[in-house]
Amino acid sequence: MSKSLLFFGGLFLLVAAFSAGCSTAPPSDRLEIEGSVTLDGAPLQTGAITFIPLYQGQAVGTTIDAGKYKIDSQEGPIPGEYKVEIDSTHPTGKTTQDSLGNGTDEEYVNLVPAKYNRKSTLTVLFQRDGGDSNFALSSK
Amino acid sequence: MVRKKSGFTLVELLVVIAIIGVLIALLLPAVQQAREAARRMSCTNNLKQLILGLHNYHDTHLKFPPGMIYRDPLPGTTATKRTPFCIHLYPYIEQRAAYDLFDHNTSWHEGGANHKTVRTTPVPAWQCPSDRDAVILDTAALWGDPGASIKGNYGLNWGRNTFIDQGEKSPFNNLFGANFRDINDGTTNTLAMMEMLKPASEAKEYRAWIWNDEPDAYCLMTRVGPNSGANDLTDLCIHEPGRLPCTGLGTTAPAKLNASVASRSMHPGGVQVSLCDGSVRFISETIQLTTWQNLSSMAGGEVVSEF
């Protein structure tokens, strides 16, 4: 009996030794960011937000849901300055012929003006201790 | 005489089973990784075949094939013709028979049964084994008969912003394929083809549709990095979080010309790309965005740091 106990103990130690080093991810300076996006005061119901680094780092982005967005620290940005691109498309209710002439596709319109996406001048500075990452857009 | 007990006790059996269980548990992830490594090598080989095909095309025509022929007016008519990139490469990747069936005076989705045969001919060199199998079916829920086609896992380097606004010129554009002399940044510092992921067969989506000359089909942008969590801007959009995220722009111009699709793969940690010099590289998804974008321009004059 004591022999098998010894055996189980040894086995446990072996497994523990093998799985050591699997547990902790390398430290990262990525930040968790979240915030709200409004257009003319009303929350943007759907859409996408993309942060494109002006200097260092990777582009990050996510979907906007009911005026809110959140990126966790696994995928988040490193501190620095980013250009912000926000898109929110919405079906107009009209349909158009699809590109191969077989059926129809819904027509979409981008609610967010180009100054916040393709020709974006919107920037944000993410600091190590967090910053203002709420965006109040105006369609004017 | 003492009768010796033969056989194993329950505890002994349990111990043996436990040991075997632990060993298998240790082994299984390693086996899965070995399988993925093999698939990735096969994928590397595909990219190599395609870039060699591109170089052979360049040897013959003294330039790369055009990125697409997007609704090019037919001379003397008001009709337009649509030709995707992939057909130009077919003779150079052992698809001569399919190429000979293709009628270059007709759009890819017209041309009847012949074109359908060409479009649905499997091209293994365009399929990465790590991704799902998917094609475009000829069902009414999709595009019907004119749509039937294969998809592919390798797209073109189309620049850094959107389909219509490349930012800095890349080796491919509508009606344009670069000559080596246009690639001033050096062929070693310029991307040619990148990996992309296929939406499911039943998804009404253009991404990874190598036979379609739509702005989001196989034109890959470096607006965001490889395997980015940021949404692609697509014409049609079936959002797949973590795999193929997107925001739909609709299928009408000019909105759809703002399409911007990122390079994506199922390989852990990054994507594979081929460069214009014929090499194939694995690019980590943590590459600096500026480096990734500098790689996509062919004559931007940027200093490309190590990648």
Short mmCIF file of C-alpha atoms in Angstrom, two decimals:
data_model
loop_
_atom_site.label_atom_id
_atom_site.label_comp_id
_atom_site.label_asym_id
_atom_site.label_seq_id
_atom_site.Cartn_x
_atom_site.Cartn_y
_atom_site.Cartn_z
CA MET A 1 0.00 0.00 0.00
CA SER A 2 2.73 2.43 0.93
CA LYS A 3 4.44 1.51 -2.31
CA SER A 4 1.49 2.55 -4.43
CA LEU A 5 1.09 5.71 -2.39
CA LEU A 6 4.69 6.51 -3.18
CA PHE A 7 3.96 5.83 -6.81
CA PHE A 8 0.98 8.16 -6.95
CA GLY A 9 2.96 10.82 -5.15
CA GLY A 10 5.78 10.50 -7.67
CA LEU A 11 3.33 10.65 -10.55
CA PHE A 12 1.74 13.77 -9.15
CA LEU A 13 5.13 15.46 -8.81
CA LEU A 14 6.02 14.45 -12.37
CA VAL A 15 2.83 15.96 -13.81
CA ALA A 16 3.29 19.06 -11.69
CA ALA A 17 6.84 19.41 -12.98
CA PHE A 18 5.70 19.05 -16.61
CA SER A 19 2.90 21.53 -16.33
CA ALA A 20 5.00 24.13 -14.57
CA GLY A 21 5.80 26.98 -16.94
CA CYS A 22 2.57 26.51 -18.84
CA SER A 23 0.68 28.67 -16.40
CA THR A 24 1.94 32.22 -16.61
CA ALA A 25 1.93 34.17 -19.87
CA PRO A 26 4.83 36.54 -20.46
CA PRO A 27 4.05 39.97 -19.01
CA SER A 28 2.56 42.29 -21.60
CA ASP A 29 2.07 46.03 -21.58
CA ARG A 30 -1.20 45.71 -23.45
CA LEU A 31 -4.07 47.66 -21.92
CA GLU A 32 -7.67 46.79 -21.41
CA ILE A 33 -9.73 49.54 -22.98
CA GLU A 34 -13.43 50.24 -23.04
CA GLY A 35 -15.70 53.14 -23.68
CA SER A 36 -18.79 54.44 -25.36
CA VAL A 37 -19.49 55.81 -28.81
CA THR A 38 -22.32 58.21 -29.51
CA LEU A 39 -23.47 59.86 -32.73
CA ASP A 40 -25.28 63.16 -32.24
CA GLY A 41 -25.81 62.22 -28.61
CA ALA A 42 -27.40 58.81 -29.25
CA PRO A 43 -25.45 55.58 -28.66
CA LEU A 44 -24.21 53.94 -31.87
CA GLN A 45 -26.14 50.67 -31.95
CA THR A 46 -23.84 48.61 -34.16
CA GLY A 47 -20.53 49.13 -35.87
CA ALA A 48 -16.81 48.69 -35.68
CA ILE A 49 -14.06 50.67 -34.01
CA THR A 50 -10.44 50.40 -35.12
CA PHE A 51 -7.40 51.97 -33.51
CA ILE A 52 -4.46 52.42 -35.88
CA PRO A 53 -1.14 53.28 -34.20
CA LEU A 54 0.47 56.53 -35.29
CA TYR A 55 3.93 55.38 -34.21
CA GLN A 56 4.42 52.06 -32.38
CA GLY A 57 2.39 48.93 -31.92
CA GLN A 58 -0.34 46.97 -33.67
CA ALA A 59 -3.75 48.01 -34.87
CA VAL A 60 -6.56 46.79 -32.62
CA GLY A 61 -10.29 46.89 -33.02
CA THR A 62 -13.60 45.36 -32.13
CA THR A 63 -17.32 45.61 -32.72
CA ILE A 64 -19.50 48.28 -31.16
CA ASP A 65 -22.59 46.92 -29.49
CA ALA A 66 -25.31 49.23 -28.13
CA GLY A 67 -22.94 52.19 -27.96
CA LYS A 68 -20.21 50.32 -26.06
CA TYR A 69 -16.97 48.66 -26.99
CA LYS A 70 -14.43 46.71 -24.96
CA ILE A 71 -11.07 45.12 -25.77
CA ASP A 72 -9.42 43.00 -23.09
CA SER A 73 -5.74 43.11 -22.20
CA GLN A 74 -5.00 40.01 -24.32
CA GLU A 75 -5.85 41.90 -27.50
CA GLY A 76 -5.65 45.50 -26.34
CA PRO A 77 -3.34 48.29 -27.50
CA ILE A 78 0.02 49.20 -25.98
CA PRO A 79 0.20 52.76 -24.59
CA GLY A 80 0.57 55.36 -27.32
CA GLU A 81 -1.27 57.51 -29.78
CA TYR A 82 -3.79 56.00 -32.20
CA LYS A 83 -5.89 57.12 -35.11
CA VAL A 84 -9.52 56.08 -34.59
CA GLU A 85 -11.75 54.77 -37.37
CA ILE A 86 -15.43 54.22 -36.61
CA ASP A 87 -17.89 52.64 -39.02
CA SER A 88 -21.54 51.91 -38.51
CA THR A 89 -23.51 50.66 -41.45
CA HIS A 90 -27.24 50.35 -41.59
CA PRO A 91 -29.60 48.90 -44.20
CA THR A 92 -31.51 51.63 -46.04
CA GLY A 93 -34.47 49.30 -46.62
CA LYS A 94 -33.91 49.37 -50.36
CA THR A 95 -32.57 46.39 -52.27
CA THR A 96 -30.31 46.33 -55.27
CA GLN A 97 -29.65 43.68 -57.87
CA ASP A 98 -26.77 41.48 -56.76
CA SER A 99 -23.52 41.56 -58.70
CA LEU A 100 -24.19 38.40 -60.72
CA GLY A 101 -27.81 39.28 -61.54
CA ASN A 102 -29.27 36.30 -59.70
CA GLY A 103 -31.03 37.93 -56.74
CA THR A 104 -30.97 41.02 -54.61
CA ASP A 105 -28.78 42.47 -51.89
CA GLU A 106 -29.75 44.94 -49.21
CA GLU A 107 -28.39 48.44 -49.67
CA TYR A 108 -26.35 49.81 -46.77
CA VAL A 109 -25.39 53.30 -45.74
CA ASN A 110 -22.57 54.31 -43.40
CA LEU A 111 -24.06 56.48 -40.65
CA VAL A 112 -20.65 57.78 -39.60
CA PRO A 113 -19.19 60.54 -41.79
CA ALA A 114 -15.83 60.05 -43.50
CA LYS A 115 -14.07 62.38 -41.05
CA TYR A 116 -14.28 59.56 -38.48
CA ASN A 117 -13.22 56.69 -40.73
CA ARG A 118 -11.70 56.88 -44.23
CA LYS A 119 -10.45 60.45 -43.70
CA SER A 120 -10.23 60.22 -39.95
CA THR A 121 -8.75 63.08 -37.98
CA LEU A 122 -9.85 61.54 -34.68
CA THR A 123 -6.97 60.45 -32.45
CA VAL A 124 -6.73 59.06 -28.96
CA LEU A 125 -3.86 58.73 -26.49
CA PHE A 126 -3.87 55.57 -24.40
CA GLN A 127 -1.81 55.99 -21.27
CA ARG A 128 -0.61 53.35 -18.88
CA ASP A 129 -3.20 54.40 -16.33
CA GLY A 130 -6.02 54.64 -18.87
CA GLY A 131 -7.48 57.71 -20.50
CA ASP A 132 -10.55 59.16 -22.04
CA SER A 133 -11.72 56.66 -24.63
CA ASN A 134 -15.32 57.77 -25.09
CA PHE A 135 -16.16 59.19 -28.48
CA ALA A 136 -18.94 61.66 -29.13
CA LEU A 137 -19.36 61.94 -32.89
CA SER A 138 -21.35 64.49 -34.79
CA SER A 139 -22.83 63.85 -38.22
CA LYS A 140 -22.63 67.52 -39.14
CA MET B 1 3.56 -25.85 -0.95
CA VAL B 2 2.40 -22.29 -0.90
CA ARG B 3 0.08 -21.46 -3.77
CA LYS B 4 1.24 -18.24 -5.35
CA LYS B 5 -1.51 -15.84 -6.32
CA SER B 6 -1.38 -15.21 -10.06
CA GLY B 7 -2.59 -12.05 -11.89
CA PHE B 8 -2.59 -8.36 -10.93
CA THR B 9 -4.34 -6.64 -8.09
CA LEU B 10 -6.86 -3.90 -8.75
CA VAL B 11 -4.48 -1.21 -7.47
CA GLU B 12 -1.72 -2.35 -9.79
CA LEU B 13 -4.06 -2.23 -12.78
CA LEU B 14 -5.32 1.23 -11.82
CA VAL B 15 -1.78 2.51 -11.48
CA VAL B 16 -0.83 1.23 -14.92
CA ILE B 17 -3.93 2.77 -16.48
CA ALA B 18 -3.21 6.06 -14.73
CA ILE B 19 0.35 6.10 -16.03
CA ILE B 20 -0.76 5.39 -19.57
CA GLY B 21 -3.42 8.10 -19.26
CA VAL B 22 -0.90 10.68 -18.12
CA LEU B 23 1.52 9.77 -20.90
CA ILE B 24 -1.19 10.11 -23.55
CA ALA B 25 -2.29 13.42 -22.06
CA LEU B 26 1.28 14.65 -22.36
CA LEU B 27 1.62 13.34 -25.89
CA LEU B 28 -1.64 14.48 -27.47
CA PRO B 29 -0.94 18.23 -27.66
CA ALA B 30 2.45 17.45 -29.15
CA VAL B 31 0.83 15.30 -31.83
CA GLN B 32 -1.68 18.06 -32.63
CA GLN B 33 1.17 20.55 -32.93
CA ALA B 34 3.06 18.22 -35.23
CA ARG B 35 -0.03 17.88 -37.42
CA GLU B 36 -0.44 21.67 -37.58
CA ALA B 37 3.26 22.08 -38.36
CA ALA B 38 2.85 19.65 -41.26
CA ARG B 39 -0.20 21.52 -42.56
CA ARG B 40 1.71 24.79 -42.32
CA MET B 41 4.59 23.34 -44.34
CA SER B 42 2.15 22.21 -46.99
CA CYS B 43 0.73 25.73 -46.98
CA THR B 44 4.24 27.20 -47.36
CA ASN B 45 4.73 24.98 -50.38
CA ASN B 46 1.48 26.27 -51.94
CA LEU B 47 2.59 29.87 -51.55
CA LYS B 48 5.93 28.93 -53.08
CA GLN B 49 4.21 27.37 -56.11
CA LEU B 50 2.10 30.49 -56.60
CA ILE B 51 5.02 32.91 -56.32
CA LEU B 52 7.04 30.76 -58.75
CA GLY B 53 4.04 30.89 -61.07
CA LEU B 54 4.06 34.68 -60.75
CA HIS B 55 7.76 34.79 -61.58
CA ASN B 56 7.26 32.57 -64.62
CA TYR B 57 4.43 34.85 -65.74
CA HIS B 58 6.81 37.79 -65.30
CA ASP B 59 9.45 36.02 -67.39
CA THR B 60 6.94 35.67 -70.21
CA HIS B 61 5.07 38.97 -70.02
CA LEU B 62 7.74 41.17 -68.37
CA LYS B 63 5.29 42.16 -65.64
CA PHE B 64 3.04 40.58 -63.01
CA PRO B 65 -0.52 39.74 -64.07
CA PRO B 66 -3.08 42.51 -63.44
CA GLY B 67 -4.65 42.42 -59.96
CA MET B 68 -8.02 42.26 -61.70
CA ILE B 69 -9.81 43.56 -64.74
CA TYR B 70 -12.67 45.26 -62.95
CA ARG B 71 -15.55 46.09 -65.24
CA ASP B 72 -13.31 47.11 -68.09
CA PRO B 73 -15.39 48.53 -70.97
CA LEU B 74 -15.32 46.27 -74.01
CA PRO B 75 -14.08 48.25 -77.03
CA GLY B 76 -16.89 49.67 -79.15
CA THR B 77 -19.68 48.65 -76.75
CA THR B 78 -21.24 49.82 -73.51
CA ALA B 79 -20.78 46.35 -72.02
CA THR B 80 -18.10 45.74 -69.44
CA LYS B 81 -15.97 42.70 -68.81
CA ARG B 82 -14.85 41.26 -65.48
CA THR B 83 -11.75 39.10 -65.13
CA PRO B 84 -10.19 38.01 -61.84
CA PHE B 85 -6.49 37.68 -61.15
CA CYS B 86 -6.32 33.93 -60.72
CA ILE B 87 -6.99 32.90 -64.33
CA HIS B 88 -3.77 34.61 -65.47
CA LEU B 89 -1.78 32.34 -63.20
CA TYR B 90 -3.47 29.08 -64.24
CA PRO B 91 -1.05 28.14 -67.06
CA TYR B 92 1.85 28.53 -64.63
CA ILE B 93 0.43 26.30 -61.90
CA GLU B 94 -0.32 23.26 -64.04
CA GLN B 95 -3.88 24.29 -64.91
CA ARG B 96 -3.32 24.77 -68.64
CA ALA B 97 -6.34 22.65 -69.60
CA ALA B 98 -8.69 24.82 -67.53
CA TYR B 99 -7.04 27.97 -68.87
CA ASP B 100 -7.61 26.89 -72.46
CA LEU B 101 -11.34 26.53 -71.76
CA PHE B 102 -11.58 30.12 -70.51
CA ASP B 103 -12.82 32.76 -72.95
CA HIS B 104 -11.02 36.04 -72.29
CA ASN B 105 -13.63 38.05 -74.21
CA THR B 106 -16.29 37.16 -71.65
CA SER B 107 -16.70 37.94 -67.96
CA TRP B 108 -15.82 35.16 -65.54
CA HIS B 109 -19.42 34.63 -64.44
CA GLU B 110 -20.73 34.45 -67.99
CA GLY B 111 -19.52 32.06 -70.66
CA GLY B 112 -21.86 29.20 -69.77
CA ALA B 113 -20.84 25.64 -69.01
CA ASN B 114 -17.21 26.10 -70.08
CA HIS B 115 -16.57 28.86 -67.59
CA LYS B 116 -18.42 26.96 -64.89
CA THR B 117 -16.11 24.00 -65.47
CA VAL B 118 -13.07 26.26 -65.21
CA ARG B 119 -14.33 28.00 -62.07
CA THR B 120 -15.18 24.79 -60.27
CA THR B 121 -11.98 22.92 -61.19
CA PRO B 122 -10.22 22.28 -57.86
CA VAL B 123 -6.83 23.96 -57.59
CA PRO B 124 -5.03 22.30 -54.66
CA ALA B 125 -2.21 24.87 -54.75
CA TRP B 126 -4.70 27.55 -53.70
CA GLN B 127 -5.96 25.66 -50.60
CA CYS B 128 -4.33 25.85 -47.18
CA PRO B 129 -4.98 22.58 -45.30
CA SER B 130 -5.27 24.42 -41.97
CA ASP B 131 -8.42 26.22 -43.10
CA ARG B 132 -11.91 24.76 -43.61
CA ASP B 133 -12.99 23.34 -46.96
CA ALA B 134 -15.34 25.75 -48.67
CA VAL B 135 -16.53 26.53 -52.18
CA ILE B 136 -19.28 28.70 -53.69
CA LEU B 137 -22.22 26.45 -54.44
CA ASP B 138 -24.59 27.05 -57.35
CA THR B 139 -27.62 27.31 -55.04
CA ALA B 140 -30.35 29.93 -55.40
CA ALA B 141 -29.61 31.15 -51.85
CA LEU B 142 -26.20 32.27 -53.11
CA TRP B 143 -25.66 33.43 -56.68
CA GLY B 144 -27.11 30.50 -58.58
CA ASP B 145 -25.35 28.96 -61.54
CA PRO B 146 -23.13 31.97 -62.41
CA GLY B 147 -21.64 31.88 -58.94
CA ALA B 148 -20.44 28.27 -58.71
CA SER B 149 -16.73 28.47 -58.04
CA ILE B 150 -13.84 27.41 -55.87
CA LYS B 151 -12.46 29.68 -53.16
CA GLY B 152 -8.80 30.08 -52.28
CA ASN B 153 -6.54 30.86 -49.34
CA TYR B 154 -4.07 33.20 -51.00
CA GLY B 155 -4.80 36.80 -51.94
CA LEU B 156 -2.89 39.74 -53.34
CA ASN B 157 -1.06 42.54 -51.59
CA TRP B 158 -3.29 45.48 -52.47
CA GLY B 159 -1.79 48.27 -50.33
CA ARG B 160 -2.37 49.75 -46.90
CA ASN B 161 -5.76 51.50 -46.79
CA THR B 162 -8.72 50.44 -48.88
CA PHE B 163 -9.38 48.90 -52.27
CA ILE B 164 -9.85 52.28 -53.94
CA ASP B 165 -7.17 54.11 -51.92
CA GLN B 166 -4.03 51.99 -51.74
CA GLY B 167 -2.16 54.62 -49.71
CA GLU B 168 1.19 53.69 -51.21
CA LYS B 169 1.28 51.76 -54.48
CA SER B 170 1.44 48.00 -54.16
CA PRO B 171 2.51 45.56 -56.92
CA PHE B 172 -1.14 44.91 -57.85
CA ASN B 173 -4.08 47.12 -58.73
CA ASN B 174 -7.02 47.14 -61.07
CA LEU B 175 -5.60 46.69 -64.61
CA PHE B 176 -2.10 46.81 -63.17
CA GLY B 177 0.59 44.30 -62.37
CA ALA B 178 4.04 45.63 -61.50
CA ASN B 179 7.21 45.13 -63.44
CA PHE B 180 10.25 44.31 -61.28
CA ARG B 181 11.70 47.71 -62.18
CA ASP B 182 8.62 49.36 -60.54
CA ILE B 183 9.47 47.70 -57.23
CA ASN B 184 11.96 50.31 -56.04
CA ASP B 185 11.75 49.23 -52.41
CA GLY B 186 13.36 45.96 -53.47
CA THR B 187 11.58 42.69 -54.16
CA THR B 188 12.84 41.36 -50.81
CA ASN B 189 10.96 44.15 -49.02
CA THR B 190 7.66 43.94 -50.88
CA LEU B 191 4.79 41.55 -50.26
CA ALA B 192 3.29 39.69 -53.20
CA MET B 193 0.67 37.30 -51.82
CA MET B 194 -0.73 36.75 -48.33
CA GLU B 195 -2.96 34.21 -46.66
CA MET B 196 -6.69 34.72 -46.24
CA LEU B 197 -9.46 32.65 -44.68
CA LYS B 198 -12.52 31.20 -46.38
CA PRO B 199 -16.04 31.87 -45.09
CA ALA B 200 -18.27 28.77 -44.96
CA SER B 201 -19.76 27.43 -48.20
CA GLU B 202 -23.25 28.62 -47.29
CA ALA B 203 -22.17 32.17 -46.37
CA LYS B 204 -23.19 34.82 -48.90
CA GLU B 205 -19.80 36.49 -48.77
CA TYR B 206 -17.13 37.52 -51.25
CA ARG B 207 -14.04 37.03 -49.06
CA ALA B 208 -11.55 34.42 -50.34
CA TRP B 209 -13.51 34.17 -53.60
CA ILE B 210 -10.52 34.11 -55.93
CA TRP B 211 -12.76 34.01 -59.00
CA ASN B 212 -14.64 37.20 -58.16
CA ASP B 213 -13.34 40.67 -59.02
CA GLU B 214 -15.12 42.27 -56.05
CA PRO B 215 -13.08 44.73 -53.93
CA ASP B 216 -13.18 42.48 -50.87
CA ALA B 217 -12.72 39.12 -52.61
CA TYR B 218 -8.96 38.58 -52.68
CA CYS B 219 -7.50 42.09 -52.33
CA LEU B 220 -5.71 42.10 -48.98
CA MET B 221 -4.85 45.34 -47.22
CA THR B 222 -2.33 46.08 -44.47
CA ARG B 223 -4.65 48.63 -42.81
CA VAL B 224 -4.50 46.39 -39.73
CA GLY B 225 -2.04 43.61 -38.90
CA PRO B 226 -2.27 39.88 -39.64
CA ASN B 227 -5.05 37.97 -37.80
CA SER B 228 -6.31 41.25 -36.38
CA GLY B 229 -9.32 41.41 -34.07
CA ALA B 230 -10.39 44.55 -35.93
CA ASN B 231 -13.32 44.14 -38.32
CA ASP B 232 -12.70 43.80 -42.04
CA LEU B 233 -14.67 46.24 -44.18
CA THR B 234 -16.49 44.08 -46.68
CA ASP B 235 -19.30 44.35 -49.23
CA LEU B 236 -21.35 41.46 -47.87
CA CYS B 237 -20.65 40.47 -44.30
CA ILE B 238 -21.22 37.28 -42.34
CA HIS B 239 -19.52 38.23 -39.07
CA GLU B 240 -17.49 35.38 -37.54
CA PRO B 241 -15.93 36.69 -34.31
CA GLY B 242 -12.32 35.61 -33.81
CA ARG B 243 -12.09 34.23 -37.32
CA LEU B 244 -13.59 36.52 -39.93
CA PRO B 245 -14.88 39.67 -38.19
CA CYS B 246 -16.44 42.21 -40.52
CA THR B 247 -18.63 45.25 -41.05
CA GLY B 248 -20.74 45.23 -44.22
CA LEU B 249 -20.57 48.27 -46.48
CA GLY B 250 -23.20 47.03 -48.91
CA THR B 251 -22.73 45.97 -52.50
CA THR B 252 -23.25 49.32 -54.17
CA ALA B 253 -20.47 51.58 -55.37
CA PRO B 254 -18.93 53.84 -54.20
CA ALA B 255 -19.46 52.51 -50.64
CA LYS B 256 -18.14 49.05 -51.44
CA LEU B 257 -14.93 50.47 -52.95
CA ASN B 258 -13.86 51.29 -49.37
CA ALA B 259 -13.48 47.56 -48.69
CA SER B 260 -10.44 46.61 -46.64
CA VAL B 261 -9.75 42.97 -45.80
CA ALA B 262 -6.87 41.85 -43.58
CA SER B 263 -4.61 38.85 -44.05
CA ARG B 264 -5.73 35.97 -41.82
CA SER B 265 -4.81 32.34 -41.24
CA MET B 266 -5.53 29.45 -38.89
CA HIS B 267 -1.82 29.02 -38.10
CA PRO B 268 -1.15 29.92 -34.47
CA GLY B 269 0.66 33.25 -34.11
CA GLY B 270 0.62 34.71 -37.58
CA VAL B 271 0.26 34.33 -41.33
CA GLN B 272 2.47 33.21 -44.17
CA VAL B 273 3.28 35.55 -47.01
CA SER B 274 5.28 35.42 -50.19
CA LEU B 275 7.52 38.30 -51.10
CA CYS B 276 8.18 39.54 -54.62
CA ASP B 277 11.67 37.97 -54.61
CA GLY B 278 10.07 34.52 -54.48
CA SER B 279 10.65 33.80 -50.80
CA VAL B 280 7.95 32.65 -48.39
CA ARG B 281 7.99 33.98 -44.83
CA PHE B 282 5.98 33.49 -41.65
CA ILE B 283 4.94 36.89 -40.29
CA SER B 284 4.08 37.13 -36.60
CA GLU B 285 0.77 38.78 -35.80
CA THR B 286 2.66 41.02 -33.37
CA ILE B 287 4.62 42.64 -36.20
CA GLN B 288 4.78 46.44 -35.88
CA LEU B 289 2.01 47.88 -38.04
CA THR B 290 4.38 50.34 -39.70
CA THR B 291 6.71 47.49 -40.75
CA TRP B 292 3.76 45.51 -42.11
CA GLN B 293 2.56 48.55 -44.07
CA ASN B 294 6.04 49.35 -45.35
CA LEU B 295 6.25 45.80 -46.68
CA SER B 296 3.08 46.33 -48.69
CA SER B 297 4.32 49.36 -50.62
CA MET B 298 6.51 48.70 -53.64
CA ALA B 299 8.01 52.17 -54.03
CA GLY B 300 7.33 53.97 -50.76
CA GLY B 301 11.01 54.54 -50.04
CA GLU B 302 10.62 53.44 -46.42
CA VAL B 303 13.37 51.78 -44.44
CA VAL B 304 11.92 48.38 -43.55
CA SER B 305 13.08 47.23 -40.15
CA GLU B 306 13.66 43.58 -39.38
CA PHE B 307 10.58 41.40 -39.52
#
